[in-house]
């Protein structure tokens, strides 16, 4: 997810705060040194800047050109009921006194709102909220297509290559994807996804994300793992393939 953004209750197009810029650079510094690093992002100012700062500060010397990818965008009707309802709820839950609050209280209110907003969006599952707003399933599918592209890249690399691809996107995109492919152990049973975002620790914070590790062994067998919040999880690869097919239809709607 992008870095901390300016608080706004009337628009979704916001820039990074000073802290958001600083923390994005700090994240880059903490990355491991690789053979090469490349950034991708959606087309918003906050995701582009976050990605650029992370790569610029990383210890990897070979920094490849930043690219905008539509699969990382969040598509919604800027004049629709969904967005307007989110902004109204945000204003109510953060409160008019938000800017005067202590940092801890700001954090608590923000987390409460973001958990509510994420669950609200994910509750629509495969249904479009309105014509111009993608369903959670479509949003997850778009991200799945980008990840499948990266998995195929591993087949073209020289043996021993170790590259890092940084993708800057939005909290709804990440949560929607995890709901579709994350496999957890719950009381000894393998469970794919979740009902509420709190089941996996809440909505993703600014500059938080997950890691997809793609490796090819000597026999050419592909191994894909998902790292999230200090744990390693299985990724439902069959579901990932299903999502890629769904993405193809979703892309047609973006063009329209």
mmCIF file of C-alpha atoms in Angstrom:
data_model
loop_
_atom_site.group_PDB
_atom_site.id
_atom_site.type_symbol
_atom_site.label_atom_id
_atom_site.label_comp_id
_atom_site.label_asym_id
_atom_site.label_seq_id
_atom_site.Cartn_x
_atom_site.Cartn_y
_atom_site.Cartn_z
ATOM 1 C CA UNK A 1 0.000 0.000 0.000
ATOM 2 C CA UNK A 2 1.124 3.576 -0.661
ATOM 3 C CA UNK A 3 2.536 5.780 2.086
ATOM 4 C CA UNK A 4 0.538 7.965 4.436
ATOM 5 C CA UNK A 5 -1.732 10.301 2.497
ATOM 6 C CA UNK A 6 -3.258 13.644 3.375
ATOM 7 C CA UNK A 7 -6.592 13.354 5.163
ATOM 8 C CA UNK A 8 -9.498 14.244 2.908
ATOM 9 C CA UNK A 9 -13.239 13.605 3.028
ATOM 10 C CA UNK A 10 -14.211 14.961 -0.384
ATOM 11 C CA UNK A 11 -11.684 13.468 -2.794
ATOM 12 C CA UNK A 12 -9.718 10.243 -3.255
ATOM 13 C CA UNK A 13 -6.853 11.892 -5.175
ATOM 14 C CA UNK A 14 -4.518 12.957 -2.381
ATOM 15 C CA UNK A 15 -0.755 13.382 -2.085
ATOM 16 C CA UNK A 16 1.609 11.871 0.459
ATOM 17 C CA UNK A 17 2.191 13.651 3.745
ATOM 18 C CA UNK A 18 5.745 14.522 4.811
ATOM 19 C CA UNK A 19 5.689 11.410 7.000
ATOM 20 C CA UNK A 20 4.401 9.356 4.092
ATOM 21 C CA UNK A 21 7.363 10.423 1.970
ATOM 22 C CA UNK A 22 9.853 9.822 4.785
ATOM 23 C CA UNK A 23 8.483 6.383 5.661
ATOM 24 C CA UNK A 24 8.449 5.312 2.002
ATOM 25 C CA UNK A 25 12.151 6.174 1.753
ATOM 26 C CA UNK A 26 12.855 4.348 5.018
ATOM 27 C CA UNK A 27 11.084 1.266 3.658
ATOM 28 C CA UNK A 28 13.346 1.358 0.618
ATOM 29 C CA UNK A 29 16.452 1.499 2.785
ATOM 30 C CA UNK A 30 15.372 -1.667 4.622
ATOM 31 C CA UNK A 31 15.058 -3.749 1.457
ATOM 32 C CA UNK A 32 17.640 -6.415 0.723
ATOM 33 C CA UNK A 33 20.177 -5.728 -2.002
ATOM 34 C CA UNK A 34 19.271 -7.532 -5.239
ATOM 35 C CA UNK A 35 20.582 -7.833 -8.783
ATOM 36 C CA UNK A 36 18.006 -5.285 -9.929
ATOM 37 C CA UNK A 37 14.890 -3.502 -8.695
ATOM 38 C CA UNK A 38 11.913 -2.155 -10.622
ATOM 39 C CA UNK A 39 8.803 -0.259 -9.513
ATOM 40 C CA UNK A 40 5.227 -0.481 -10.756
ATOM 41 C CA UNK A 41 2.247 1.501 -9.497
ATOM 42 C CA UNK A 42 -1.259 2.708 -10.241
ATOM 43 C CA UNK A 43 -1.572 6.179 -11.769
ATOM 44 C CA UNK A 44 -2.320 8.140 -8.572
ATOM 45 C CA UNK A 45 0.170 10.661 -7.206
ATOM 46 C CA UNK A 46 0.497 8.863 -3.872
ATOM 47 C CA UNK A 47 1.273 5.441 -5.353
ATOM 48 C CA UNK A 48 3.683 6.791 -7.965
ATOM 49 C CA UNK A 49 5.615 8.822 -5.412
ATOM 50 C CA UNK A 50 5.708 5.996 -2.864
ATOM 51 C CA UNK A 51 7.118 3.580 -5.444
ATOM 52 C CA UNK A 52 9.706 6.067 -6.674
ATOM 53 C CA UNK A 53 10.920 6.863 -3.147
ATOM 54 C CA UNK A 54 11.183 3.187 -2.185
ATOM 55 C CA UNK A 55 13.283 2.303 -5.217
ATOM 56 C CA UNK A 56 15.459 5.416 -5.011
ATOM 57 C CA UNK A 57 16.381 4.639 -1.385
ATOM 58 C CA UNK A 58 16.918 0.896 -1.872
ATOM 59 C CA UNK A 59 20.487 -0.514 -1.646
ATOM 60 C CA UNK A 60 20.147 -2.179 -5.056
ATOM 61 C CA UNK A 61 22.309 -0.366 -7.583
ATOM 62 C CA UNK A 62 20.528 -1.342 -10.788
ATOM 63 C CA UNK A 63 17.269 0.600 -10.693
ATOM 64 C CA UNK A 64 15.006 0.025 -13.683
ATOM 65 C CA UNK A 65 12.432 2.452 -15.086
ATOM 66 C CA UNK A 66 9.192 2.921 -13.145
ATOM 67 C CA UNK A 67 6.030 1.803 -14.969
ATOM 68 C CA UNK A 68 2.310 2.518 -14.517
ATOM 69 C CA UNK A 69 0.127 -0.602 -14.636
ATOM 70 C CA UNK A 70 -3.650 -0.495 -14.875
ATOM 71 C CA UNK A 71 -3.952 -3.742 -12.900
ATOM 72 C CA UNK A 72 -2.753 -1.853 -9.793
ATOM 73 C CA UNK A 73 -5.469 0.801 -10.000
ATOM 74 C CA UNK A 74 -8.690 1.008 -8.024
ATOM 75 C CA UNK A 75 -11.573 1.747 -10.364
ATOM 76 C CA UNK A 76 -14.680 3.442 -9.009
ATOM 77 C CA UNK A 77 -17.316 5.995 -9.951
ATOM 78 C CA UNK A 78 -16.084 9.275 -8.475
ATOM 79 C CA UNK A 79 -19.662 10.602 -8.495
ATOM 80 C CA UNK A 80 -21.314 7.384 -7.369
ATOM 81 C CA UNK A 81 -23.037 6.417 -4.132
ATOM 82 C CA UNK A 82 -20.235 4.079 -3.043
ATOM 83 C CA UNK A 83 -17.577 6.782 -2.969
ATOM 84 C CA UNK A 84 -19.921 9.394 -1.483
ATOM 85 C CA UNK A 85 -20.970 7.000 1.276
ATOM 86 C CA UNK A 86 -17.323 6.239 2.075
ATOM 87 C CA UNK A 87 -16.538 9.939 2.400
ATOM 88 C CA UNK A 88 -19.560 10.544 4.646
ATOM 89 C CA UNK A 89 -18.602 7.633 6.898
ATOM 90 C CA UNK A 90 -14.997 8.832 6.992
ATOM 91 C CA UNK A 91 -16.039 12.308 8.095
ATOM 92 C CA UNK A 92 -18.296 10.889 10.804
ATOM 93 C CA UNK A 93 -15.845 8.261 12.111
ATOM 94 C CA UNK A 94 -12.743 10.446 12.097
ATOM 95 C CA UNK A 95 -14.637 13.399 13.567
ATOM 96 C CA UNK A 96 -14.408 17.115 12.918
ATOM 97 C CA UNK A 97 -11.760 17.399 15.630
ATOM 98 C CA UNK A 98 -9.429 14.895 13.940
ATOM 99 C CA UNK A 99 -6.585 17.343 13.238
ATOM 100 C CA UNK A 100 -6.457 18.398 16.902
ATOM 101 C CA UNK A 101 -6.228 14.850 18.273
ATOM 102 C CA UNK A 102 -3.166 13.144 19.747
ATOM 103 C CA UNK A 103 -1.424 10.738 17.372
ATOM 104 C CA UNK A 104 -2.631 7.624 19.231
ATOM 105 C CA UNK A 105 -6.273 8.729 19.001
ATOM 106 C CA UNK A 106 -5.827 9.568 15.309
ATOM 107 C CA UNK A 107 -4.449 6.090 14.728
ATOM 108 C CA UNK A 108 -7.337 4.390 16.549
ATOM 109 C CA UNK A 109 -10.008 6.300 14.645
ATOM 110 C CA UNK A 110 -8.262 5.773 11.315
ATOM 111 C CA UNK A 111 -7.927 2.018 11.883
ATOM 112 C CA UNK A 112 -11.587 1.775 12.894
ATOM 113 C CA UNK A 113 -12.697 3.583 9.756
ATOM 114 C CA UNK A 114 -10.407 1.645 7.428
ATOM 115 C CA UNK A 115 -11.489 -1.732 8.834
ATOM 116 C CA UNK A 116 -15.114 -0.717 8.358
ATOM 117 C CA UNK A 117 -14.491 0.609 4.826
ATOM 118 C CA UNK A 118 -12.587 -2.516 3.765
ATOM 119 C CA UNK A 119 -15.259 -4.879 5.105
ATOM 120 C CA UNK A 120 -17.955 -2.745 3.487
ATOM 121 C CA UNK A 121 -16.270 -2.965 0.087
ATOM 122 C CA UNK A 122 -15.431 -6.671 0.345
ATOM 123 C CA UNK A 123 -19.018 -7.491 1.313
ATOM 124 C CA UNK A 124 -20.090 -6.903 -2.298
ATOM 125 C CA UNK A 125 -18.056 -9.957 -3.403
ATOM 126 C CA UNK A 126 -18.666 -10.447 -7.149
ATOM 127 C CA UNK A 127 -21.291 -7.731 -7.473
ATOM 128 C CA UNK A 128 -20.553 -4.336 -8.966
ATOM 129 C CA UNK A 129 -21.680 -1.608 -6.578
ATOM 130 C CA UNK A 130 -22.493 0.575 -9.586
ATOM 131 C CA UNK A 131 -21.537 0.577 -13.254
ATOM 132 C CA UNK A 132 -18.256 2.435 -12.827
ATOM 133 C CA UNK A 133 -17.091 0.749 -9.618
ATOM 134 C CA UNK A 134 -15.400 -2.634 -9.895
ATOM 135 C CA UNK A 135 -16.523 -5.497 -7.709
ATOM 136 C CA UNK A 136 -14.051 -6.843 -5.122
ATOM 137 C CA UNK A 137 -13.707 -9.995 -7.238
ATOM 138 C CA UNK A 138 -12.738 -7.951 -10.304
ATOM 139 C CA UNK A 139 -10.265 -5.886 -8.284
ATOM 140 C CA UNK A 140 -8.660 -9.067 -6.934
ATOM 141 C CA UNK A 141 -8.573 -10.523 -10.444
ATOM 142 C CA UNK A 142 -6.696 -7.532 -11.855
ATOM 143 C CA UNK A 143 -3.986 -7.881 -9.223
ATOM 144 C CA UNK A 144 -3.854 -11.631 -9.820
ATOM 145 C CA UNK A 145 -3.129 -10.999 -13.500
ATOM 146 C CA UNK A 146 -0.175 -8.752 -12.604
ATOM 147 C CA UNK A 147 1.211 -11.394 -10.244
ATOM 148 C CA UNK A 148 0.833 -14.114 -12.858
ATOM 149 C CA UNK A 149 2.888 -11.946 -15.227
ATOM 150 C CA UNK A 150 5.678 -11.762 -12.656
ATOM 151 C CA UNK A 151 5.554 -15.513 -12.079
ATOM 152 C CA UNK A 152 6.114 -16.051 -15.803
ATOM 153 C CA UNK A 153 9.089 -13.674 -15.687
ATOM 154 C CA UNK A 154 10.920 -16.184 -13.512
ATOM 155 C CA UNK A 155 10.996 -18.575 -16.476
ATOM 156 C CA UNK A 156 13.010 -16.076 -18.531
ATOM 157 C CA UNK A 157 15.677 -15.177 -15.969
ATOM 158 C CA UNK A 158 19.196 -16.550 -15.932
ATOM 159 C CA UNK A 159 19.892 -19.186 -13.298
ATOM 160 C CA UNK A 160 20.765 -17.532 -10.000
ATOM 161 C CA UNK A 161 19.076 -14.225 -10.833
ATOM 162 C CA UNK A 162 17.481 -12.441 -7.900
ATOM 163 C CA UNK A 163 15.352 -9.397 -8.746
ATOM 164 C CA UNK A 164 12.819 -7.369 -6.798
ATOM 165 C CA UNK A 165 9.627 -5.871 -8.184
ATOM 166 C CA UNK A 166 7.954 -3.216 -6.029
ATOM 167 C CA UNK A 167 4.237 -2.712 -6.647
ATOM 168 C CA UNK A 168 2.456 0.275 -5.146
ATOM 169 C CA UNK A 169 -1.304 0.013 -5.034
ATOM 170 C CA UNK A 170 -4.271 0.572 -2.693
ATOM 171 C CA UNK A 171 -5.600 -1.067 0.461
ATOM 172 C CA UNK A 172 -8.834 -2.317 -1.156
ATOM 173 C CA UNK A 173 -6.864 -4.034 -3.929
ATOM 174 C CA UNK A 174 -4.583 -5.837 -1.493
ATOM 175 C CA UNK A 175 -7.414 -6.921 0.804
ATOM 176 C CA UNK A 176 -9.561 -8.143 -2.109
ATOM 177 C CA UNK A 177 -6.675 -10.239 -3.449
ATOM 178 C CA UNK A 178 -5.844 -11.765 -0.061
ATOM 179 C CA UNK A 179 -9.481 -12.697 0.468
ATOM 180 C CA UNK A 180 -9.400 -14.733 -2.735
ATOM 181 C CA UNK A 181 -6.051 -16.558 -2.507
ATOM 182 C CA UNK A 182 -4.682 -16.529 1.057
ATOM 183 C CA UNK A 183 -4.789 -20.015 2.611
ATOM 184 C CA UNK A 184 -4.726 -20.078 6.414
ATOM 185 C CA UNK A 185 -4.668 -22.815 9.015
ATOM 186 C CA UNK A 186 -7.743 -22.387 11.234
ATOM 187 C CA UNK A 187 -8.096 -24.996 13.980
ATOM 188 C CA UNK A 188 -6.248 -27.558 11.880
ATOM 189 C CA UNK A 189 -8.281 -26.868 8.755
ATOM 190 C CA UNK A 190 -7.054 -25.098 5.628
ATOM 191 C CA UNK A 191 -9.270 -22.097 4.947
ATOM 192 C CA UNK A 192 -9.062 -19.854 1.902
ATOM 193 C CA UNK A 193 -9.754 -16.192 2.499
ATOM 194 C CA UNK A 194 -11.691 -14.631 5.366
ATOM 195 C CA UNK A 195 -15.048 -13.069 6.147
ATOM 196 C CA UNK A 196 -13.858 -9.956 7.975
ATOM 197 C CA UNK A 197 -10.536 -8.169 7.580
ATOM 198 C CA UNK A 198 -9.978 -8.353 11.351
ATOM 199 C CA UNK A 199 -9.391 -12.108 10.971
ATOM 200 C CA UNK A 200 -5.992 -11.355 9.411
ATOM 201 C CA UNK A 201 -5.115 -8.441 11.684
ATOM 202 C CA UNK A 202 -7.082 -5.604 10.128
ATOM 203 C CA UNK A 203 -6.809 -3.467 7.025
ATOM 204 C CA UNK A 204 -3.353 -2.949 5.571
ATOM 205 C CA UNK A 205 -1.633 0.131 6.970
ATOM 206 C CA UNK A 206 0.240 2.747 4.950
ATOM 207 C CA UNK A 207 3.373 1.263 3.342
ATOM 208 C CA UNK A 208 2.312 -2.229 4.419
ATOM 209 C CA UNK A 209 1.949 -5.070 1.987
ATOM 210 C CA UNK A 210 2.706 -8.705 1.325
ATOM 211 C CA UNK A 211 5.482 -10.461 -0.552
ATOM 212 C CA UNK A 212 5.053 -12.961 -3.353
ATOM 213 C CA UNK A 213 8.171 -15.103 -3.676
ATOM 214 C CA UNK A 214 8.533 -16.930 -6.992
ATOM 215 C CA UNK A 215 11.304 -19.483 -7.381
ATOM 216 C CA UNK A 216 12.148 -22.049 -10.058
ATOM 217 C CA UNK A 217 14.098 -25.078 -8.888
ATOM 218 C CA UNK A 218 16.727 -26.935 -10.942
ATOM 219 C CA UNK A 219 14.040 -29.118 -12.525
ATOM 220 C CA UNK A 220 12.072 -26.041 -13.595
ATOM 221 C CA UNK A 221 9.271 -26.544 -11.077
ATOM 222 C CA UNK A 222 7.745 -23.268 -9.946
ATOM 223 C CA UNK A 223 7.268 -22.572 -6.240
ATOM 224 C CA UNK A 224 5.090 -19.614 -5.197
ATOM 225 C CA UNK A 225 4.754 -18.499 -1.584
ATOM 226 C CA UNK A 226 3.053 -15.559 0.092
ATOM 227 C CA UNK A 227 4.645 -13.718 3.007
ATOM 228 C CA UNK A 228 2.391 -11.510 5.114
ATOM 229 C CA UNK A 229 2.868 -9.948 8.549
ATOM 230 C CA UNK A 230 5.803 -12.121 9.514
ATOM 231 C CA UNK A 231 4.259 -15.406 8.417
ATOM 232 C CA UNK A 232 4.449 -17.508 5.286
ATOM 233 C CA UNK A 233 1.223 -18.753 3.750
ATOM 234 C CA UNK A 234 0.116 -20.982 0.952
ATOM 235 C CA UNK A 235 -1.306 -19.246 -2.081
ATOM 236 C CA UNK A 236 -4.213 -20.980 -3.814
ATOM 237 C CA UNK A 237 -2.684 -21.247 -7.294
ATOM 238 C CA UNK A 238 -5.821 -22.745 -8.835
ATOM 239 C CA UNK A 239 -7.831 -19.780 -7.613
ATOM 240 C CA UNK A 240 -5.103 -17.474 -8.912
ATOM 241 C CA UNK A 241 -5.556 -18.975 -12.392
ATOM 242 C CA UNK A 242 -9.340 -18.550 -12.174
ATOM 243 C CA UNK A 243 -8.912 -14.894 -11.245
ATOM 244 C CA UNK A 244 -6.683 -14.233 -14.248
ATOM 245 C CA UNK A 245 -9.531 -15.335 -16.535
ATOM 246 C CA UNK A 246 -11.931 -13.019 -14.704
ATOM 247 C CA UNK A 247 -9.469 -10.150 -15.171
ATOM 248 C CA UNK A 248 -9.686 -10.395 -18.938
ATOM 249 C CA UNK A 249 -13.378 -9.473 -18.843
ATOM 250 C CA UNK A 250 -12.793 -6.786 -16.212
ATOM 251 C CA UNK A 251 -10.205 -5.125 -18.447
ATOM 252 C CA UNK A 252 -12.782 -4.721 -21.201
ATOM 253 C CA UNK A 253 -14.939 -2.729 -18.808
ATOM 254 C CA UNK A 254 -12.013 -0.427 -17.959
ATOM 255 C CA UNK A 255 -11.561 0.412 -21.636
ATOM 256 C CA UNK A 256 -15.252 1.283 -21.905
#
